[in-house]
């Protein structure tokens, strides 16, 4: 469509958030956060397992070409997906599921031995087209909104910084979101998330796909102690590479290659050293 000289450029155009058509008995609810601008109730939610209170935040990107499609997908009955919040590119925040309900955002996931991530977490979808659609940078207004939203949830729900995670952390074999462009360091500057400055990339020994030895087992054990779901069998297999890749997207985004190099392992050990003792995952072996 030819652009009119009188039209706003796309990024400036005020957009009305569309309310999707859906069949649900869910009534509008009061938002849990005072910075929510709209409530669009989703049809997709349930009860938290045994009423478990959430103590984790999982961040996602929507990974769809447009915001309207993303909102429709997350709210319409039958899609079987939802999130508690959607953060738009202009910083507006939509709430779709009350925090005390179980939203369906994480899918098959695991962290620190816990598999029902939807029951223990609050899911936030950040509008971004994602890796399949050009993966634009996250606008600073949007990041400021994510920070403010997370800070409120952390206070209300007593979520510790190391329990603010990426979808890719809890589902490394399936997911990339919110991805290596997501500015975790900016969040950490505001007390959101666990972060250390990544160790510099240097030449030296590394472990990668195909290696089988005791060093691989210790590398795997270190990722498992941080919370990742990874075997500790000493075989650097595809699953191990996916975990290393997920870690790098979050904590060492300068190079995301699935190789356990010195910088990656040094960053992981510094993170482990700064975790509260009770947060280190105990290995079953
Ligand atoms: Zn996701």
PDB file of C-alpha atoms and ligand atoms in Angstrom:
ATOM      1  CA  UNK A   1       0.000   0.000   0.000  1.00  0.00           C
ATOM      2  CA  UNK A   2       1.493   3.403  -0.979  1.00  0.00           C
ATOM      3  CA  UNK A   3       2.138   5.547   2.066  1.00  0.00           C
ATOM      4  CA  UNK A   4       0.294   8.837   2.316  1.00  0.00           C
ATOM      5  CA  UNK A   5       2.270  11.975   3.172  1.00  0.00           C
ATOM      6  CA  UNK A   6      -0.411  12.681   5.794  1.00  0.00           C
ATOM      7  CA  UNK A   7      -0.100   9.355   7.542  1.00  0.00           C
ATOM      8  CA  UNK A   8       1.895   8.824  10.698  1.00  0.00           C
ATOM      9  CA  UNK A   9       4.972   6.755  10.147  1.00  0.00           C
ATOM     10  CA  UNK A  10       4.166   3.211  11.272  1.00  0.00           C
ATOM     11  CA  UNK A  11       6.034   3.446  14.545  1.00  0.00           C
ATOM     12  CA  UNK A  12       4.218   6.653  15.544  1.00  0.00           C
ATOM     13  CA  UNK A  13       0.739   5.591  14.528  1.00  0.00           C
ATOM     14  CA  UNK A  14      -1.509   5.343  17.572  1.00  0.00           C
ATOM     15  CA  UNK A  15      -3.000   1.905  17.504  1.00  0.00           C
ATOM     16  CA  UNK A  16      -6.116   0.702  19.173  1.00  0.00           C
ATOM     17  CA  UNK A  17      -5.629  -2.649  20.787  1.00  0.00           C
ATOM     18  CA  UNK A  18      -8.107  -5.017  19.143  1.00  0.00           C
ATOM     19  CA  UNK A  19     -10.267  -7.123  21.402  1.00  0.00           C
ATOM     20  CA  UNK A  20     -10.392 -10.591  19.862  1.00  0.00           C
ATOM     21  CA  UNK A  21     -13.647 -12.438  19.481  1.00  0.00           C
ATOM     22  CA  UNK A  22     -13.712 -15.471  21.697  1.00  0.00           C
ATOM     23  CA  UNK A  23     -16.095 -17.650  23.616  1.00  0.00           C
ATOM     24  CA  UNK A  24     -15.315 -17.627  27.284  1.00  0.00           C
ATOM     25  CA  UNK A  25     -17.116 -17.400  30.542  1.00  0.00           C
ATOM     26  CA  UNK A  26     -14.264 -15.335  31.876  1.00  0.00           C
ATOM     27  CA  UNK A  27     -15.363 -11.936  33.052  1.00  0.00           C
ATOM     28  CA  UNK A  28     -13.196  -8.905  32.926  1.00  0.00           C
ATOM     29  CA  UNK A  29     -11.055  -8.788  36.053  1.00  0.00           C
ATOM     30  CA  UNK A  30      -9.174  -6.131  37.940  1.00  0.00           C
ATOM     31  CA  UNK A  31      -5.554  -5.969  36.880  1.00  0.00           C
ATOM     32  CA  UNK A  32      -2.951  -7.125  39.419  1.00  0.00           C
ATOM     33  CA  UNK A  33      -0.664  -4.232  38.549  1.00  0.00           C
ATOM     34  CA  UNK A  34      -1.476  -0.528  38.537  1.00  0.00           C
ATOM     35  CA  UNK A  35       0.589  -0.016  35.376  1.00  0.00           C
ATOM     36  CA  UNK A  36      -1.624  -2.289  33.262  1.00  0.00           C
ATOM     37  CA  UNK A  37      -3.318  -0.207  30.554  1.00  0.00           C
ATOM     38  CA  UNK A  38      -5.843  -2.749  29.274  1.00  0.00           C
ATOM     39  CA  UNK A  39      -7.370  -6.013  30.421  1.00  0.00           C
ATOM     40  CA  UNK A  40      -8.209  -8.454  27.624  1.00  0.00           C
ATOM     41  CA  UNK A  41      -9.312 -11.679  29.310  1.00  0.00           C
ATOM     42  CA  UNK A  42      -7.927 -14.819  27.732  1.00  0.00           C
ATOM     43  CA  UNK A  43     -10.013 -17.966  27.451  1.00  0.00           C
ATOM     44  CA  UNK A  44      -6.928 -20.075  28.074  1.00  0.00           C
ATOM     45  CA  UNK A  45      -6.057 -20.621  31.722  1.00  0.00           C
ATOM     46  CA  UNK A  46      -6.546 -23.006  34.604  1.00  0.00           C
ATOM     47  CA  UNK A  47      -5.768 -23.526  38.280  1.00  0.00           C
ATOM     48  CA  UNK A  48      -2.240 -23.616  39.595  1.00  0.00           C
ATOM     49  CA  UNK A  49      -1.302 -27.129  40.747  1.00  0.00           C
ATOM     50  CA  UNK A  50      -2.269 -27.415  44.419  1.00  0.00           C
ATOM     51  CA  UNK A  51      -2.662 -23.653  44.466  1.00  0.00           C
ATOM     52  CA  UNK A  52       1.102 -23.229  44.232  1.00  0.00           C
ATOM     53  CA  UNK A  53       1.977 -19.557  44.540  1.00  0.00           C
ATOM     54  CA  UNK A  54       4.100 -18.291  41.658  1.00  0.00           C
ATOM     55  CA  UNK A  55       7.749 -17.574  42.477  1.00  0.00           C
ATOM     56  CA  UNK A  56       9.186 -17.355  38.965  1.00  0.00           C
ATOM     57  CA  UNK A  57       8.804 -15.005  35.993  1.00  0.00           C
ATOM     58  CA  UNK A  58       9.278 -16.356  32.459  1.00  0.00           C
ATOM     59  CA  UNK A  59       9.941 -13.841  29.695  1.00  0.00           C
ATOM     60  CA  UNK A  60       8.965 -14.546  26.098  1.00  0.00           C
ATOM     61  CA  UNK A  61       8.732 -12.803  22.781  1.00  0.00           C
ATOM     62  CA  UNK A  62       5.550 -13.181  20.764  1.00  0.00           C
ATOM     63  CA  UNK A  63       7.406 -14.264  17.587  1.00  0.00           C
ATOM     64  CA  UNK A  64       4.589 -13.205  15.297  1.00  0.00           C
ATOM     65  CA  UNK A  65       4.510 -10.631  12.465  1.00  0.00           C
ATOM     66  CA  UNK A  66       1.992  -8.317  14.144  1.00  0.00           C
ATOM     67  CA  UNK A  67       0.624  -7.471  17.561  1.00  0.00           C
ATOM     68  CA  UNK A  68      -3.007  -8.022  16.603  1.00  0.00           C
ATOM     69  CA  UNK A  69      -2.340 -11.625  15.636  1.00  0.00           C
ATOM     70  CA  UNK A  70      -0.359 -12.200  18.823  1.00  0.00           C
ATOM     71  CA  UNK A  71      -3.130 -10.868  21.076  1.00  0.00           C
ATOM     72  CA  UNK A  72      -5.746 -12.923  19.241  1.00  0.00           C
ATOM     73  CA  UNK A  73      -3.662 -16.072  19.582  1.00  0.00           C
ATOM     74  CA  UNK A  74      -3.041 -15.556  23.294  1.00  0.00           C
ATOM     75  CA  UNK A  75      -6.673 -14.818  24.122  1.00  0.00           C
ATOM     76  CA  UNK A  76      -8.863 -16.854  21.790  1.00  0.00           C
ATOM     77  CA  UNK A  77     -10.323 -20.170  22.962  1.00  0.00           C
ATOM     78  CA  UNK A  78      -8.896 -23.215  21.275  1.00  0.00           C
ATOM     79  CA  UNK A  79      -5.326 -22.035  20.749  1.00  0.00           C
ATOM     80  CA  UNK A  80      -4.336 -23.452  24.150  1.00  0.00           C
ATOM     81  CA  UNK A  81      -1.796 -20.701  24.734  1.00  0.00           C
ATOM     82  CA  UNK A  82      -1.881 -17.597  26.884  1.00  0.00           C
ATOM     83  CA  UNK A  83       0.239 -15.396  29.110  1.00  0.00           C
ATOM     84  CA  UNK A  84      -0.469 -13.256  32.134  1.00  0.00           C
ATOM     85  CA  UNK A  85       0.829 -10.127  30.442  1.00  0.00           C
ATOM     86  CA  UNK A  86       1.650  -8.792  26.989  1.00  0.00           C
ATOM     87  CA  UNK A  87       4.030  -5.826  26.758  1.00  0.00           C
ATOM     88  CA  UNK A  88       3.573  -3.829  23.556  1.00  0.00           C
ATOM     89  CA  UNK A  89       6.366  -2.075  21.691  1.00  0.00           C
ATOM     90  CA  UNK A  90       5.151   1.340  22.878  1.00  0.00           C
ATOM     91  CA  UNK A  91       5.268   0.249  26.521  1.00  0.00           C
ATOM     92  CA  UNK A  92       1.559  -0.399  27.031  1.00  0.00           C
ATOM     93  CA  UNK A  93       0.855  -3.462  29.151  1.00  0.00           C
ATOM     94  CA  UNK A  94      -2.129  -5.753  28.572  1.00  0.00           C
ATOM     95  CA  UNK A  95      -3.126  -8.297  31.208  1.00  0.00           C
ATOM     96  CA  UNK A  96      -4.854 -11.436  29.921  1.00  0.00           C
ATOM     97  CA  UNK A  97      -4.842 -13.838  32.880  1.00  0.00           C
ATOM     98  CA  UNK A  98      -4.998 -12.975  36.611  1.00  0.00           C
ATOM     99  CA  UNK A  99      -1.754 -13.759  38.399  1.00  0.00           C
ATOM    100  CA  UNK A 100      -3.403 -16.296  40.704  1.00  0.00           C
ATOM    101  CA  UNK A 101      -4.429 -18.408  37.712  1.00  0.00           C
ATOM    102  CA  UNK A 102      -2.238 -20.734  35.666  1.00  0.00           C
ATOM    103  CA  UNK A 103      -1.555 -19.321  32.193  1.00  0.00           C
ATOM    104  CA  UNK A 104      -0.366 -21.592  29.398  1.00  0.00           C
ATOM    105  CA  UNK A 105       2.873 -20.028  28.234  1.00  0.00           C
ATOM    106  CA  UNK A 106       5.779 -22.353  29.032  1.00  0.00           C
ATOM    107  CA  UNK A 107       4.740 -25.677  27.443  1.00  0.00           C
ATOM    108  CA  UNK A 108       7.010 -28.662  28.099  1.00  0.00           C
ATOM    109  CA  UNK A 109       9.628 -27.075  30.323  1.00  0.00           C
ATOM    110  CA  UNK A 110      11.858 -27.734  33.297  1.00  0.00           C
ATOM    111  CA  UNK A 111      13.912 -25.686  35.755  1.00  0.00           C
ATOM    112  CA  UNK A 112      15.708 -26.784  38.904  1.00  0.00           C
ATOM    113  CA  UNK A 113      13.934 -30.144  38.728  1.00  0.00           C
ATOM    114  CA  UNK A 114      10.461 -28.603  38.509  1.00  0.00           C
ATOM    115  CA  UNK A 115       8.467 -29.560  35.410  1.00  0.00           C
ATOM    116  CA  UNK A 116       5.164 -27.736  35.811  1.00  0.00           C
ATOM    117  CA  UNK A 117       6.594 -24.335  35.031  1.00  0.00           C
ATOM    118  CA  UNK A 118       3.148 -22.880  34.260  1.00  0.00           C
ATOM    119  CA  UNK A 119       2.049 -23.616  37.839  1.00  0.00           C
ATOM    120  CA  UNK A 120       5.049 -21.903  39.441  1.00  0.00           C
ATOM    121  CA  UNK A 121       5.447 -18.906  37.144  1.00  0.00           C
ATOM    122  CA  UNK A 122       4.037 -15.714  35.729  1.00  0.00           C
ATOM    123  CA  UNK A 123       4.420 -15.476  31.960  1.00  0.00           C
ATOM    124  CA  UNK A 124       5.138 -12.206  30.175  1.00  0.00           C
ATOM    125  CA  UNK A 125       4.953 -12.025  26.378  1.00  0.00           C
ATOM    126  CA  UNK A 126       7.001  -9.179  24.918  1.00  0.00           C
ATOM    127  CA  UNK A 127       5.817  -8.105  21.478  1.00  0.00           C
ATOM    128  CA  UNK A 128       8.677  -8.752  19.055  1.00  0.00           C
ATOM    129  CA  UNK A 129       8.553 -10.512  15.697  1.00  0.00           C
ATOM    130  CA  UNK A 130      11.368 -12.838  16.750  1.00  0.00           C
ATOM    131  CA  UNK A 131      14.064 -14.753  14.898  1.00  0.00           C
ATOM    132  CA  UNK A 132      11.741 -15.964  12.138  1.00  0.00           C
ATOM    133  CA  UNK A 133      10.606 -12.460  11.180  1.00  0.00           C
ATOM    134  CA  UNK A 134      13.742 -10.324  11.256  1.00  0.00           C
ATOM    135  CA  UNK A 135      14.178 -10.070  15.051  1.00  0.00           C
ATOM    136  CA  UNK A 136      14.124  -6.274  15.572  1.00  0.00           C
ATOM    137  CA  UNK A 137      15.718  -4.603  18.595  1.00  0.00           C
ATOM    138  CA  UNK A 138      13.513  -4.162  21.663  1.00  0.00           C
ATOM    139  CA  UNK A 139      12.506  -0.460  21.963  1.00  0.00           C
ATOM    140  CA  UNK A 140      13.670   1.198  25.191  1.00  0.00           C
ATOM    141  CA  UNK A 141      10.093   2.169  26.158  1.00  0.00           C
ATOM    142  CA  UNK A 142       9.100  -1.450  25.953  1.00  0.00           C
ATOM    143  CA  UNK A 143      12.050  -2.537  28.096  1.00  0.00           C
ATOM    144  CA  UNK A 144      11.224   0.143  30.686  1.00  0.00           C
ATOM    145  CA  UNK A 145       7.697  -1.268  30.882  1.00  0.00           C
ATOM    146  CA  UNK A 146       8.991  -4.838  31.264  1.00  0.00           C
ATOM    147  CA  UNK A 147      11.270  -3.674  34.090  1.00  0.00           C
ATOM    148  CA  UNK A 148       8.488  -1.835  35.912  1.00  0.00           C
ATOM    149  CA  UNK A 149       6.112  -4.785  35.530  1.00  0.00           C
ATOM    150  CA  UNK A 150       8.700  -7.313  36.747  1.00  0.00           C
ATOM    151  CA  UNK A 151       9.700  -5.162  39.714  1.00  0.00           C
ATOM    152  CA  UNK A 152       6.100  -5.049  40.876  1.00  0.00           C
ATOM    153  CA  UNK A 153       5.629  -8.801  40.479  1.00  0.00           C
ATOM    154  CA  UNK A 154       8.919  -9.527  42.279  1.00  0.00           C
ATOM    155  CA  UNK A 155       7.783  -7.416  45.214  1.00  0.00           C
ATOM    156  CA  UNK A 156       4.225  -8.760  45.366  1.00  0.00           C
ATOM    157  CA  UNK A 157       5.176 -12.396  44.852  1.00  0.00           C
ATOM    158  CA  UNK A 158       8.588 -12.483  46.485  1.00  0.00           C
ATOM    159  CA  UNK A 159      10.297 -13.621  43.283  1.00  0.00           C
ATOM    160  CA  UNK A 160      14.093 -13.654  43.717  1.00  0.00           C
ATOM    161  CA  UNK A 161      16.228 -12.221  40.868  1.00  0.00           C
ATOM    162  CA  UNK A 162      17.562 -15.654  39.812  1.00  0.00           C
ATOM    163  CA  UNK A 163      13.983 -16.838  39.188  1.00  0.00           C
ATOM    164  CA  UNK A 164      13.444 -14.310  36.369  1.00  0.00           C
ATOM    165  CA  UNK A 165      14.206 -16.489  33.358  1.00  0.00           C
ATOM    166  CA  UNK A 166      13.940 -16.752  29.594  1.00  0.00           C
ATOM    167  CA  UNK A 167      11.599 -19.213  27.948  1.00  0.00           C
ATOM    168  CA  UNK A 168      14.766 -20.584  26.303  1.00  0.00           C
ATOM    169  CA  UNK A 169      16.236 -21.307  29.759  1.00  0.00           C
ATOM    170  CA  UNK A 170      13.347 -23.555  30.756  1.00  0.00           C
ATOM    171  CA  UNK A 171      12.836 -25.113  27.287  1.00  0.00           C
ATOM    172  CA  UNK A 172      16.273 -24.989  25.601  1.00  0.00           C
ATOM    173  CA  UNK A 173      15.534 -27.678  23.011  1.00  0.00           C
ATOM    174  CA  UNK A 174      12.414 -25.933  21.720  1.00  0.00           C
ATOM    175  CA  UNK A 175      12.703 -22.197  22.302  1.00  0.00           C
ATOM    176  CA  UNK A 176      14.948 -19.208  21.552  1.00  0.00           C
ATOM    177  CA  UNK A 177      12.905 -16.430  23.133  1.00  0.00           C
ATOM    178  CA  UNK A 178      13.306 -13.683  24.129  1.00  0.00           C
ATOM    179  CA  UNK A 179      16.712 -14.204  22.494  1.00  0.00           C
ATOM    180  CA  UNK A 180      20.202 -12.763  22.505  1.00  0.00           C
ATOM    181  CA  UNK A 181      19.054  -9.205  21.705  1.00  0.00           C
ATOM    182  CA  UNK A 182      17.053  -9.001  24.905  1.00  0.00           C
ATOM    183  CA  UNK A 183      18.887  -6.547  27.212  1.00  0.00           C
ATOM    184  CA  UNK A 184      19.177  -8.597  30.408  1.00  0.00           C
ATOM    185  CA  UNK A 185      21.945  -6.256  31.610  1.00  0.00           C
ATOM    186  CA  UNK A 186      19.492  -3.318  31.577  1.00  0.00           C
ATOM    187  CA  UNK A 187      17.001  -5.329  33.611  1.00  0.00           C
ATOM    188  CA  UNK A 188      19.719  -6.306  36.078  1.00  0.00           C
ATOM    189  CA  UNK A 189      20.652  -2.637  36.530  1.00  0.00           C
ATOM    190  CA  UNK A 190      17.138  -2.223  37.916  1.00  0.00           C
ATOM    191  CA  UNK A 191      17.320  -5.313  40.116  1.00  0.00           C
ATOM    192  CA  UNK A 192      15.428  -7.578  37.719  1.00  0.00           C
ATOM    193  CA  UNK A 193      17.137 -10.906  37.002  1.00  0.00           C
ATOM    194  CA  UNK A 194      20.444 -12.430  38.013  1.00  0.00           C
ATOM    195  CA  UNK A 195      23.381 -11.187  36.001  1.00  0.00           C
ATOM    196  CA  UNK A 196      27.132 -10.868  36.051  1.00  0.00           C
ATOM    197  CA  UNK A 197      29.227  -9.108  33.462  1.00  0.00           C
ATOM    198  CA  UNK A 198      30.144 -11.842  30.936  1.00  0.00           C
ATOM    199  CA  UNK A 199      33.787 -12.949  31.011  1.00  0.00           C
ATOM    200  CA  UNK A 200      35.687 -11.826  27.886  1.00  0.00           C
ATOM    201  CA  UNK A 201      36.003 -14.217  24.960  1.00  0.00           C
ATOM    202  CA  UNK A 202      39.589 -15.464  24.756  1.00  0.00           C
ATOM    203  CA  UNK A 203      41.425 -18.175  22.862  1.00  0.00           C
ATOM    204  CA  UNK A 204      41.827 -21.450  24.673  1.00  0.00           C
ATOM    205  CA  UNK A 205      40.411 -24.881  25.287  1.00  0.00           C
ATOM    206  CA  UNK A 206      36.738 -25.513  24.832  1.00  0.00           C
ATOM    207  CA  UNK A 207      34.322 -28.409  24.787  1.00  0.00           C
ATOM    208  CA  UNK A 208      31.862 -28.934  22.008  1.00  0.00           C
ATOM    209  CA  UNK A 209      29.475 -31.326  20.322  1.00  0.00           C
ATOM    210  CA  UNK A 210      30.919 -34.858  20.195  1.00  0.00           C
ATOM    211  CA  UNK A 211      33.295 -34.629  23.176  1.00  0.00           C
ATOM    212  CA  UNK A 212      32.991 -37.468  25.684  1.00  0.00           C
ATOM    213  CA  UNK A 213      35.010 -37.175  28.901  1.00  0.00           C
ATOM    214  CA  UNK A 214      34.949 -36.246  32.561  1.00  0.00           C
ATOM    215  CA  UNK A 215      35.380 -32.563  31.802  1.00  0.00           C
ATOM    216  CA  UNK A 216      32.084 -32.642  29.918  1.00  0.00           C
ATOM    217  CA  UNK A 217      30.450 -34.199  32.981  1.00  0.00           C
ATOM    218  CA  UNK A 218      31.689 -31.331  35.184  1.00  0.00           C
ATOM    219  CA  UNK A 219      30.501 -28.754  32.669  1.00  0.00           C
ATOM    220  CA  UNK A 220      27.065 -30.421  32.587  1.00  0.00           C
ATOM    221  CA  UNK A 221      26.967 -30.542  36.386  1.00  0.00           C
ATOM    222  CA  UNK A 222      27.651 -26.807  36.594  1.00  0.00           C
ATOM    223  CA  UNK A 223      24.717 -26.011  34.275  1.00  0.00           C
ATOM    224  CA  UNK A 224      22.497 -28.418  36.246  1.00  0.00           C
ATOM    225  CA  UNK A 225      23.420 -26.739  39.547  1.00  0.00           C
ATOM    226  CA  UNK A 226      22.319 -23.415  38.075  1.00  0.00           C
ATOM    227  CA  UNK A 227      18.936 -24.958  37.219  1.00  0.00           C
ATOM    228  CA  UNK A 228      19.156 -26.136  33.605  1.00  0.00           C
ATOM    229  CA  UNK A 229      17.698 -29.515  32.726  1.00  0.00           C
ATOM    230  CA  UNK A 230      20.766 -31.335  31.381  1.00  0.00           C
ATOM    231  CA  UNK A 231      22.143 -34.890  31.668  1.00  0.00           C
ATOM    232  CA  UNK A 232      25.451 -35.287  33.532  1.00  0.00           C
ATOM    233  CA  UNK A 233      26.686 -38.315  31.611  1.00  0.00           C
ATOM    234  CA  UNK A 234      29.911 -36.825  30.205  1.00  0.00           C
ATOM    235  CA  UNK A 235      28.613 -36.852  26.608  1.00  0.00           C
ATOM    236  CA  UNK A 236      28.478 -33.489  24.847  1.00  0.00           C
ATOM    237  CA  UNK A 237      25.363 -34.349  22.865  1.00  0.00           C
ATOM    238  CA  UNK A 238      22.723 -32.259  21.123  1.00  0.00           C
ATOM    239  CA  UNK A 239      20.803 -31.649  24.357  1.00  0.00           C
ATOM    240  CA  UNK A 240      23.960 -30.372  26.054  1.00  0.00           C
ATOM    241  CA  UNK A 241      24.685 -28.065  23.131  1.00  0.00           C
ATOM    242  CA  UNK A 242      21.144 -26.680  23.337  1.00  0.00           C
ATOM    243  CA  UNK A 243      21.592 -25.859  27.022  1.00  0.00           C
ATOM    244  CA  UNK A 244      24.945 -24.139  26.387  1.00  0.00           C
ATOM    245  CA  UNK A 245      23.278 -22.163  23.571  1.00  0.00           C
ATOM    246  CA  UNK A 246      20.371 -21.121  25.815  1.00  0.00           C
ATOM    247  CA  UNK A 247      22.799 -20.027  28.526  1.00  0.00           C
ATOM    248  CA  UNK A 248      24.733 -17.918  26.008  1.00  0.00           C
ATOM    249  CA  UNK A 249      21.577 -16.230  24.664  1.00  0.00           C
ATOM    250  CA  UNK A 250      20.835 -15.099  28.209  1.00  0.00           C
ATOM    251  CA  UNK A 251      24.204 -14.552  29.849  1.00  0.00           C
ATOM    252  CA  UNK A 252      26.929 -14.294  27.161  1.00  0.00           C
ATOM    253  CA  UNK A 253      25.096 -12.984  24.093  1.00  0.00           C
ATOM    254  CA  UNK A 254      28.206 -11.795  22.226  1.00  0.00           C
ATOM    255  CA  UNK A 255      28.672 -15.282  20.765  1.00  0.00           C
ATOM    256  CA  UNK A 256      25.887 -17.844  20.677  1.00  0.00           C
ATOM    257  CA  UNK A 257      27.430 -21.039  19.294  1.00  0.00           C
ATOM    258  CA  UNK A 258      26.775 -23.823  21.822  1.00  0.00           C
ATOM    259  CA  UNK A 259      30.493 -24.250  22.530  1.00  0.00           C
ATOM    260  CA  UNK A 260      31.475 -24.439  26.205  1.00  0.00           C
ATOM    261  CA  UNK A 261      34.417 -22.051  25.929  1.00  0.00           C
ATOM    262  CA  UNK A 262      36.377 -20.381  28.718  1.00  0.00           C
ATOM    263  CA  UNK A 263      34.219 -17.238  28.706  1.00  0.00           C
ATOM    264  CA  UNK A 264      30.971 -19.221  28.931  1.00  0.00           C
ATOM    265  CA  UNK A 265      32.154 -21.415  31.790  1.00  0.00           C
ATOM    266  CA  UNK A 266      33.774 -18.568  33.660  1.00  0.00           C
ATOM    267  CA  UNK A 267      30.527 -16.556  33.425  1.00  0.00           C
ATOM    268  CA  UNK A 268      28.537 -19.574  34.644  1.00  0.00           C
ATOM    269  CA  UNK A 269      30.858 -20.126  37.619  1.00  0.00           C
ATOM    270  CA  UNK A 270      30.613 -16.484  38.599  1.00  0.00           C
ATOM    271  CA  UNK A 271      26.823 -16.727  38.466  1.00  0.00           C
ATOM    272  CA  UNK A 272      26.887 -19.897  40.577  1.00  0.00           C
ATOM    273  CA  UNK A 273      29.180 -18.187  43.077  1.00  0.00           C
ATOM    274  CA  UNK A 274      26.737 -15.324  43.476  1.00  0.00           C
ATOM    275  CA  UNK A 275      23.622 -17.485  43.893  1.00  0.00           C
ATOM    276  CA  UNK A 276      22.217 -17.832  47.396  1.00  0.00           C
ATOM    277  CA  UNK A 277      23.191 -21.306  48.744  1.00  0.00           C
ATOM    278  CA  UNK A 278      19.599 -22.479  48.864  1.00  0.00           C
ATOM    279  CA  UNK A 279      19.151 -21.617  45.187  1.00  0.00           C
ATOM    280  CA  UNK A 280      21.857 -23.993  43.944  1.00  0.00           C
ATOM    281  CA  UNK A 281      20.151 -27.078  42.496  1.00  0.00           C
ATOM    282  CA  UNK A 282      21.153 -30.294  44.242  1.00  0.00           C
ATOM    283  CA  UNK A 283      22.135 -33.034  41.823  1.00  0.00           C
ATOM    284  CA  UNK A 284      20.543 -36.422  42.314  1.00  0.00           C
ATOM    285  CA  UNK A 285      23.658 -38.431  41.414  1.00  0.00           C
TER     286      UNK A 285
HETATM  287 ZN1  LIG B   1       8.017 -18.262  24.634  1.00  0.00          ZN
END
